[in-house]
């Protein structure tokens, strides 16, 4: 028996050694026309058009949207894609409301009132579609991180009634230290260094609404937020957008606001509290809300407009009659922050990396798939979404109103900001550890002579900040690669080029095509995504969420229907 087992094992190992190279060779041969169609010049040409001044920063409901939708549609058509909307068009209409906010805010402590300067000290807006929001003398309560997470035994509210009050909270998750090694974070609490959805501002405003708070104020800190206050100021002081819901978003918290750290420290000091002491106390399950000896007075005048924005959608029909009614989706958002006429000098937020680079990748992928013969067995959907910068609204709308059944959609492969600085030793898998798509990406990277690495900055919570999250929330397995890669041209211990971008150019007018760009690295990444998508479109099994992934129950329930 032992001899037979050894013999069987040796046969299996021999077969494996033969099969693996054969598989790789066959895959390379099948994909070669598509891989060759992905080029640095091709990517750059699309980025230059979409991030040009003519497109005025690609804000929804502007000339920039018209030009972006027209250009992407034209490219989809040229690459042989059919209209992705079953109604025969290349667009999915997304009803939005544009909201321009003119806020005033003041804090009163005893007889002392401090008026804040917008947008230098704070930003404030409302998702409610009404022309005026007013909050008078609302008691302010510090609620730590503002989180209710039963799976971690965490409740920052402790059943304290905050209805009608203004809650003040910290950004990100509680950084709970490891009891065995206080120099590290406890991986069992909010995933250690990695941000969970509880750390995102969207969650914090949602839970504030559920608790009945009148206003929710987040204290900005650059390190835990993962971006400077300048990003908050530019993102929230412009016209923003919400889905134009039938109830006019009446269930949203009345006021959502950010204040600078200096403003928060002064407010707390005036109220007889110390910021550092409160922050330290908040990193504990035992924390209880702290009422401040302060009141908030907030008024927001809102200029509203209804508009019809658009997701751009093209489809390549599958080659297998039995499988062509199943789908793989590639997504990237076409929108950016538009034009800010109040600025002196450059007023246009061109969004070259974020996310003209992702749109260029989707367009090139469409061209690459069109070169394959035979084409993929399943259909492939290519979609450039609207209003991502306003809260993933285009993706959210598709997830709630899918053009094709989600239970027959295998995966979303999302592209949001590419590595435009040269070839890399690795590829950053922002969605690492969540689905079997990770394994496919790792295998593809290995065949490319690279490695797949987890999110280089897990504390940024990037997975929850991009369109893939809206698809994940409804259960669809998602893959999202980032730009935090280790460049071949830099030493292994050198700072990440992507970190420099985030500090200097992210959501700034300086996010433009630069002379030092080298798109050979972007080509590598797009080729990887071509291979992964091709394998999903031809595979025998659907991609799956891994055990413990928070989105797995949704998918399991969906596939049982």
JSON list of C-alpha atoms in Angstrom, two decimals, residues 78-158:
[
{"chain": "A", "resi": 78, "resn": "UNK", "atom": "CA", "xyz": [-15.01, 51.58, -31.71]},
{"chain": "A", "resi": 79, "resn": "UNK", "atom": "CA", "xyz": [-13.84, 48.58, -29.70]},
{"chain": "A", "resi": 80, "resn": "UNK", "atom": "CA", "xyz": [-16.80, 46.50, -30.81]},
{"chain": "A", "resi": 81, "resn": "UNK", "atom": "CA", "xyz": [-18.88, 46.65, -27.65]},
{"chain": "A", "resi": 82, "resn": "UNK", "atom": "CA", "xyz": [-22.63, 46.52, -28.00]},
{"chain": "A", "resi": 83, "resn": "UNK", "atom": "CA", "xyz": [-24.86, 48.90, -26.04]},
{"chain": "A", "resi": 84, "resn": "UNK", "atom": "CA", "xyz": [-24.73, 47.70, -22.43]},
{"chain": "A", "resi": 85, "resn": "UNK", "atom": "CA", "xyz": [-28.24, 48.82, -21.53]},
{"chain": "A", "resi": 86, "resn": "UNK", "atom": "CA", "xyz": [-30.89, 46.35, -22.72]},
{"chain": "A", "resi": 87, "resn": "UNK", "atom": "CA", "xyz": [-32.86, 49.39, -23.93]},
{"chain": "A", "resi": 88, "resn": "UNK", "atom": "CA", "xyz": [-30.33, 49.71, -26.75]},
{"chain": "A", "resi": 89, "resn": "UNK", "atom": "CA", "xyz": [-28.23, 52.57, -25.36]},
{"chain": "A", "resi": 90, "resn": "UNK", "atom": "CA", "xyz": [-24.72, 52.82, -23.94]},
{"chain": "A", "resi": 91, "resn": "UNK", "atom": "CA", "xyz": [-25.89, 54.61, -20.80]},
{"chain": "A", "resi": 92, "resn": "UNK", "atom": "CA", "xyz": [-27.82, 53.95, -17.60]},
{"chain": "A", "resi": 93, "resn": "UNK", "atom": "CA", "xyz": [-29.61, 57.04, -16.36]},
{"chain": "A", "resi": 94, "resn": "UNK", "atom": "CA", "xyz": [-28.82, 57.90, -12.73]},
{"chain": "A", "resi": 95, "resn": "UNK", "atom": "CA", "xyz": [-31.14, 60.46, -11.07]},
{"chain": "A", "resi": 96, "resn": "UNK", "atom": "CA", "xyz": [-29.06, 62.88, -9.02]},
{"chain": "A", "resi": 97, "resn": "UNK", "atom": "CA", "xyz": [-29.64, 66.04, -7.06]},
{"chain": "A", "resi": 98, "resn": "UNK", "atom": "CA", "xyz": [-26.91, 68.66, -7.11]},
{"chain": "A", "resi": 99, "resn": "UNK", "atom": "CA", "xyz": [-26.48, 70.42, -3.76]},
{"chain": "A", "resi": 100, "resn": "UNK", "atom": "CA", "xyz": [-24.48, 73.61, -3.27]},
{"chain": "A", "resi": 101, "resn": "UNK", "atom": "CA", "xyz": [-24.24, 74.40, 0.42]},
{"chain": "A", "resi": 102, "resn": "UNK", "atom": "CA", "xyz": [-23.78, 77.80, 2.05]},
{"chain": "A", "resi": 103, "resn": "UNK", "atom": "CA", "xyz": [-23.30, 77.00, 5.75]},
{"chain": "A", "resi": 104, "resn": "UNK", "atom": "CA", "xyz": [-22.73, 78.98, 8.93]},
{"chain": "A", "resi": 105, "resn": "UNK", "atom": "CA", "xyz": [-21.65, 77.33, 12.17]},
{"chain": "A", "resi": 106, "resn": "UNK", "atom": "CA", "xyz": [-20.95, 78.56, 15.68]},
{"chain": "A", "resi": 107, "resn": "UNK", "atom": "CA", "xyz": [-20.28, 76.92, 19.04]},
{"chain": "A", "resi": 108, "resn": "UNK", "atom": "CA", "xyz": [-21.58, 78.49, 22.23]},
{"chain": "A", "resi": 109, "resn": "UNK", "atom": "CA", "xyz": [-19.93, 77.71, 25.57]},
{"chain": "A", "resi": 110, "resn": "UNK", "atom": "CA", "xyz": [-21.61, 79.64, 28.36]},
{"chain": "A", "resi": 111, "resn": "UNK", "atom": "CA", "xyz": [-21.65, 83.29, 27.31]},
{"chain": "A", "resi": 112, "resn": "UNK", "atom": "CA", "xyz": [-18.88, 82.77, 24.75]},
{"chain": "A", "resi": 113, "resn": "UNK", "atom": "CA", "xyz": [-19.75, 82.13, 21.11]},
{"chain": "A", "resi": 114, "resn": "UNK", "atom": "CA", "xyz": [-17.13, 81.10, 18.53]},
{"chain": "A", "resi": 115, "resn": "UNK", "atom": "CA", "xyz": [-18.07, 81.51, 14.88]},
{"chain": "A", "resi": 116, "resn": "UNK", "atom": "CA", "xyz": [-16.20, 79.24, 12.46]},
{"chain": "A", "resi": 117, "resn": "UNK", "atom": "CA", "xyz": [-14.85, 80.12, 9.04]},
{"chain": "A", "resi": 118, "resn": "UNK", "atom": "CA", "xyz": [-16.05, 78.05, 6.09]},
{"chain": "A", "resi": 119, "resn": "UNK", "atom": "CA", "xyz": [-14.31, 76.09, 4.59]},
{"chain": "A", "resi": 120, "resn": "UNK", "atom": "CA", "xyz": [-11.02, 76.74, 6.44]},
{"chain": "A", "resi": 121, "resn": "UNK", "atom": "CA", "xyz": [-12.31, 75.66, 9.87]},
{"chain": "A", "resi": 122, "resn": "UNK", "atom": "CA", "xyz": [-15.11, 73.34, 8.86]},
{"chain": "A", "resi": 123, "resn": "UNK", "atom": "CA", "xyz": [-17.36, 72.03, 6.13]},
{"chain": "A", "resi": 124, "resn": "UNK", "atom": "CA", "xyz": [-21.04, 71.27, 6.54]},
{"chain": "A", "resi": 125, "resn": "UNK", "atom": "CA", "xyz": [-23.70, 69.93, 4.23]},
{"chain": "A", "resi": 126, "resn": "UNK", "atom": "CA", "xyz": [-26.85, 67.84, 4.19]},
{"chain": "A", "resi": 127, "resn": "UNK", "atom": "CA", "xyz": [-28.04, 64.94, 2.10]},
{"chain": "A", "resi": 128, "resn": "UNK", "atom": "CA", "xyz": [-31.62, 66.06, 2.70]},
{"chain": "A", "resi": 129, "resn": "UNK", "atom": "CA", "xyz": [-33.01, 67.66, -0.41]},
{"chain": "A", "resi": 130, "resn": "UNK", "atom": "CA", "xyz": [-34.40, 70.82, 1.16]},
{"chain": "A", "resi": 131, "resn": "UNK", "atom": "CA", "xyz": [-33.42, 74.45, 0.74]},
{"chain": "A", "resi": 132, "resn": "UNK", "atom": "CA", "xyz": [-32.71, 75.23, 4.38]},
{"chain": "A", "resi": 133, "resn": "UNK", "atom": "CA", "xyz": [-31.38, 73.27, 7.32]},
{"chain": "A", "resi": 134, "resn": "UNK", "atom": "CA", "xyz": [-31.36, 74.95, 10.72]},
{"chain": "A", "resi": 135, "resn": "UNK", "atom": "CA", "xyz": [-30.22, 73.69, 14.11]},
{"chain": "A", "resi": 136, "resn": "UNK", "atom": "CA", "xyz": [-30.47, 75.96, 17.12]},
{"chain": "A", "resi": 137, "resn": "UNK", "atom": "CA", "xyz": [-28.73, 75.46, 20.46]},
{"chain": "A", "resi": 138, "resn": "UNK", "atom": "CA", "xyz": [-28.19, 71.74, 20.00]},
{"chain": "A", "resi": 139, "resn": "UNK", "atom": "CA", "xyz": [-26.38, 70.08, 22.89]},
{"chain": "A", "resi": 140, "resn": "UNK", "atom": "CA", "xyz": [-22.99, 68.71, 21.84]},
{"chain": "A", "resi": 141, "resn": "UNK", "atom": "CA", "xyz": [-22.01, 65.20, 22.94]},
{"chain": "A", "resi": 142, "resn": "UNK", "atom": "CA", "xyz": [-18.61, 63.59, 22.32]},
{"chain": "A", "resi": 143, "resn": "UNK", "atom": "CA", "xyz": [-19.26, 59.97, 21.31]},
{"chain": "A", "resi": 144, "resn": "UNK", "atom": "CA", "xyz": [-15.71, 58.70, 20.81]},
{"chain": "A", "resi": 145, "resn": "UNK", "atom": "CA", "xyz": [-15.50, 56.92, 17.47]},
{"chain": "A", "resi": 146, "resn": "UNK", "atom": "CA", "xyz": [-19.29, 56.85, 17.07]},
{"chain": "A", "resi": 147, "resn": "UNK", "atom": "CA", "xyz": [-19.37, 53.10, 16.47]},
{"chain": "A", "resi": 148, "resn": "UNK", "atom": "CA", "xyz": [-21.80, 50.33, 17.31]},
{"chain": "A", "resi": 149, "resn": "UNK", "atom": "CA", "xyz": [-20.15, 47.01, 16.42]},
{"chain": "A", "resi": 150, "resn": "UNK", "atom": "CA", "xyz": [-21.77, 44.03, 18.17]},
{"chain": "A", "resi": 151, "resn": "UNK", "atom": "CA", "xyz": [-19.25, 41.55, 16.74]},
{"chain": "A", "resi": 152, "resn": "UNK", "atom": "CA", "xyz": [-16.52, 43.40, 18.66]},
{"chain": "A", "resi": 153, "resn": "UNK", "atom": "CA", "xyz": [-18.65, 44.01, 21.74]},
{"chain": "A", "resi": 154, "resn": "UNK", "atom": "CA", "xyz": [-18.40, 47.74, 21.03]},
{"chain": "A", "resi": 155, "resn": "UNK", "atom": "CA", "xyz": [-21.00, 50.46, 21.58]},
{"chain": "A", "resi": 156, "resn": "UNK", "atom": "CA", "xyz": [-19.86, 54.06, 21.82]},
{"chain": "A", "resi": 157, "resn": "UNK", "atom": "CA", "xyz": [-23.40, 55.27, 22.53]},
{"chain": "A", "resi": 158, "resn": "UNK", "atom": "CA", "xyz": [-24.12, 53.06, 25.56]}
]
